[in-house]
Tab-separated table of C-alpha atoms in Angstrom:
chain	number	residue	atom	x	y	z
N	129	MET	CA	-132.915	46.508	67.109
N	130	ASN	CA	-132.448	49.290	64.108
N	131	ARG	CA	-135.097	51.511	64.356
N	132	THR	CA	-134.552	51.943	68.859
N	133	GLN	CA	-130.222	53.005	67.031
N	134	LEU	CA	-131.876	55.121	64.737
N	135	ALA	CA	-134.420	56.048	67.386
N	136	LEU	CA	-132.327	57.069	70.019
N	137	ASN	CA	-130.061	59.076	67.113
N	138	GLY	CA	-133.255	60.945	66.127
N	139	GLU	CA	-133.727	58.790	62.354
N	140	LYS	CA	-136.320	57.848	61.249
N	141	TYR	CA	-136.676	55.319	58.491
N	142	ASP	CA	-139.615	53.801	56.626
N	143	SER	CA	-137.170	50.654	54.863
N	144	LEU	CA	-134.086	49.297	55.523
N	145	GLN	CA	-133.542	49.328	51.960
N	146	ASN	CA	-133.907	53.124	51.461
N	147	ILE	CA	-131.727	54.861	54.621
N	148	SER	CA	-128.982	58.152	53.810
N	149	GLU	CA	-125.568	57.287	54.569
N	150	SER	CA	-125.329	59.662	57.685
N	151	GLN	CA	-127.898	56.414	58.893
N	152	ARG	CA	-125.879	53.519	57.719
N	153	LYS	CA	-123.134	54.866	59.347
N	154	ILE	CA	-125.513	55.556	62.454
N	155	LEU	CA	-126.569	51.355	61.817
N	156	ASN	CA	-122.632	50.752	61.644
N	157	GLN	CA	-122.250	51.784	65.494
N	158	LEU	CA	-124.944	48.803	66.572
N	159	GLY	CA	-123.432	45.781	67.511
N	160	TRP	CA	-126.206	42.743	68.367
N	161	GLY	CA	-124.800	38.927	70.107
N	162	ASN	CA	-126.930	36.241	72.512
N	163	ILE	CA	-126.751	35.658	75.769
N	164	PHE	CA	-126.142	32.060	75.189
N	165	SER	CA	-123.024	30.585	72.974
N	166	LEU	CA	-124.572	27.832	72.423
N	167	GLU	CA	-128.430	27.529	71.101
N	168	LEU	CA	-130.891	26.975	73.394
N	169	PRO	CA	-132.876	23.676	72.996
N	170	GLU	CA	-136.708	25.762	71.701
N	171	THR	CA	-134.476	27.360	69.157
N	172	ILE	CA	-133.390	23.895	68.076
N	173	VAL	CA	-136.813	22.625	67.810
N	174	LYS	CA	-137.530	25.284	65.628
N	175	TYR	CA	-135.262	24.198	63.234
N	176	GLY	CA	-136.479	20.904	62.642
N	177	VAL	CA	-134.625	18.938	65.130
N	178	GLU	CA	-135.649	16.457	67.796
N	179	PHE	CA	-133.453	17.632	70.712
N	180	ASN	CA	-135.351	15.179	73.360
N	181	LYS	CA	-134.358	11.953	70.710
N	182	SER	CA	-131.495	13.348	69.411
N	183	PHE	CA	-128.969	15.231	72.398
N	184	ASP	CA	-127.967	13.968	75.348
N	185	HIS	CA	-129.814	16.856	77.924
N	186	SER	CA	-126.678	16.026	80.837
N	187	VAL	CA	-123.692	17.095	77.869
N	188	TYR	CA	-125.879	19.513	76.567
N	189	SER	CA	-126.412	21.253	80.453
N	190	GLU	CA	-122.638	20.672	81.216
N	191	LEU	CA	-121.870	22.034	77.547
N	192	LEU	CA	-124.442	25.459	77.667
N	193	LYS	CA	-122.933	25.649	82.381
N	194	SER	CA	-119.525	25.445	80.448
N	195	THR	CA	-120.002	28.469	78.416
N	196	GLN	CA	-121.726	30.935	80.988
N	197	LYS	CA	-117.613	31.601	81.241
N	198	ILE	CA	-117.184	33.585	78.447
N	199	SER	CA	-120.898	34.245	78.024
N	200	LYS	CA	-121.462	37.625	80.266
N	201	LEU	CA	-122.049	40.882	79.495
N	202	LYS	CA	-118.705	41.572	81.527
N	203	ASN	CA	-116.436	41.017	78.752
N	204	ILE	CA	-119.491	42.562	75.606
N	205	ILE	CA	-118.401	45.869	79.015
N	206	GLU	CA	-114.453	45.403	78.683
N	207	ALA	CA	-114.293	45.353	75.126
N	208	PHE	CA	-116.680	47.656	73.395
N	209	HIS	CA	-117.911	49.731	76.259
N	210	PRO	CA	-120.827	50.808	75.154
N	211	ASP	CA	-124.402	53.246	76.053
N	212	TYR	CA	-126.363	50.495	76.377
N	213	VAL	CA	-126.912	47.315	76.585
N	214	VAL	CA	-130.177	46.023	75.375
N	215	ILE	CA	-131.105	42.096	76.686
N	216	LEU	CA	-134.102	40.966	74.712
N	217	ALA	CA	-134.472	37.132	76.730
N	218	TRP	CA	-137.026	38.241	79.519
N	219	LYS	CA	-137.310	34.308	81.221
N	220	TYR	CA	-133.689	33.549	81.535
N	221	VAL	CA	-132.000	34.815	85.543
N	222	GLU	CA	-129.449	37.155	85.189
N	223	ASP	CA	-127.324	36.162	88.215
N	224	TRP	CA	-124.851	34.692	85.887
N	225	TYR	CA	-124.564	37.152	83.272
N	226	LEU	CA	-123.954	40.661	85.406
N	227	ASP	CA	-122.003	37.892	87.658
N	228	GLY	CA	-118.045	40.169	87.936
N	229	LEU	CA	-120.406	43.971	87.369
N	230	ASP	CA	-121.534	46.449	89.532
N	231	ALA	CA	-124.879	46.402	88.201
N	232	LYS	CA	-127.482	48.445	90.489
N	233	TYR	CA	-131.276	48.135	89.833
N	234	ILE	CA	-133.160	51.495	88.712
N	235	ALA	CA	-136.595	50.504	90.356
N	236	GLU	CA	-138.121	53.458	88.693
N	237	GLU	CA	-137.575	53.413	85.603
N	238	SER	CA	-137.837	49.822	86.024
N	239	ILE	CA	-141.767	48.406	84.774
N	240	ASP	CA	-143.087	45.256	86.619
N	241	ASN	CA	-142.710	41.727	84.513
N	242	LEU	CA	-142.165	43.567	81.340
N	243	LEU	CA	-138.522	46.112	82.332
N	244	ARG	CA	-135.788	45.330	84.198
N	245	VAL	CA	-133.152	48.277	83.948
N	246	TYR	CA	-129.737	49.072	85.175
N	247	LYS	CA	-126.767	50.765	86.165
N	248	LEU	CA	-122.921	49.767	85.612
N	249	ASN	CA	-120.992	51.376	87.829
N	250	ASN	CA	-118.954	52.577	84.196
N	251	GLY	CA	-121.889	54.369	83.154
N	252	THR	CA	-123.057	51.733	81.210
N	253	LYS	CA	-127.131	51.193	81.117
N	254	VAL	CA	-129.125	48.379	80.617
N	255	PHE	CA	-132.391	47.268	79.821
N	256	TRP	CA	-133.603	43.877	79.742
N	257	THR	CA	-137.073	42.555	77.808
N	258	TYR	CA	-138.758	40.074	75.860
N	259	HIS	CA	-137.675	39.262	73.069
N	260	PRO	CA	-139.693	41.393	70.700
N	261	GLN	CA	-141.657	37.922	68.946
N	262	ALA	CA	-143.016	37.857	72.538
N	263	LEU	CA	-144.243	41.484	72.740
N	264	CYS	CA	-148.006	40.483	72.115
N	265	ARG	CA	-148.065	37.955	75.255
N	266	LYS	CA	-147.591	41.386	77.253
N	267	SER	CA	-149.986	43.631	75.010
N	268	GLN	CA	-146.752	45.594	73.852
N	269	ASN	CA	-145.590	46.414	70.105
N	270	LEU	CA	-141.736	47.186	69.038
N	271	ASP	CA	-142.694	51.087	68.669
N	272	GLU	CA	-143.873	51.427	72.768
N	273	LEU	CA	-141.090	49.152	73.427
N	274	ILE	CA	-138.821	51.421	71.605
N	275	ARG	CA	-140.735	54.459	72.860
N	276	MET	CA	-138.947	52.964	76.745
N	277	PHE	CA	-136.036	52.636	75.568
N	278	ILE	CA	-135.686	56.389	75.067
N	279	ASP	CA	-137.271	57.852	77.274
N	280	ARG	CA	-134.880	56.027	79.622
N	281	THR	CA	-131.780	57.494	77.841
N	282	LYS	CA	-132.955	61.087	78.634
């Protein structure tokens, strides 16, 4: 997201260790978070926890469902009023996440099975796509994804 934030501001960099003070200020405008207030089972497993043995699935599902009330995009929009939101979690259904927002799907800017673009009634533009680690399975790379975002901000 650092490269995207700098590119949206017409800046390029070779390394985060060598950025200018003005680029640092641009990066400080970037906020990020996780759609889910709880880690997902597939993430927990990556850290060596045997999800099937260590967790009660019904309790976990109930907890995850209850966190949706505080995890909605509406809360972020109302608190921060961002110009753009990038969601890197393609396989998760957006109905509950967009609940409470007047989100208009922009078909002409979206790309089937790669990028969904929404415009909110407050002017915020939402890009919904795959996590960068999954892009290679879609024959895409991060630079192409950044270019798609930039093209859709003009």
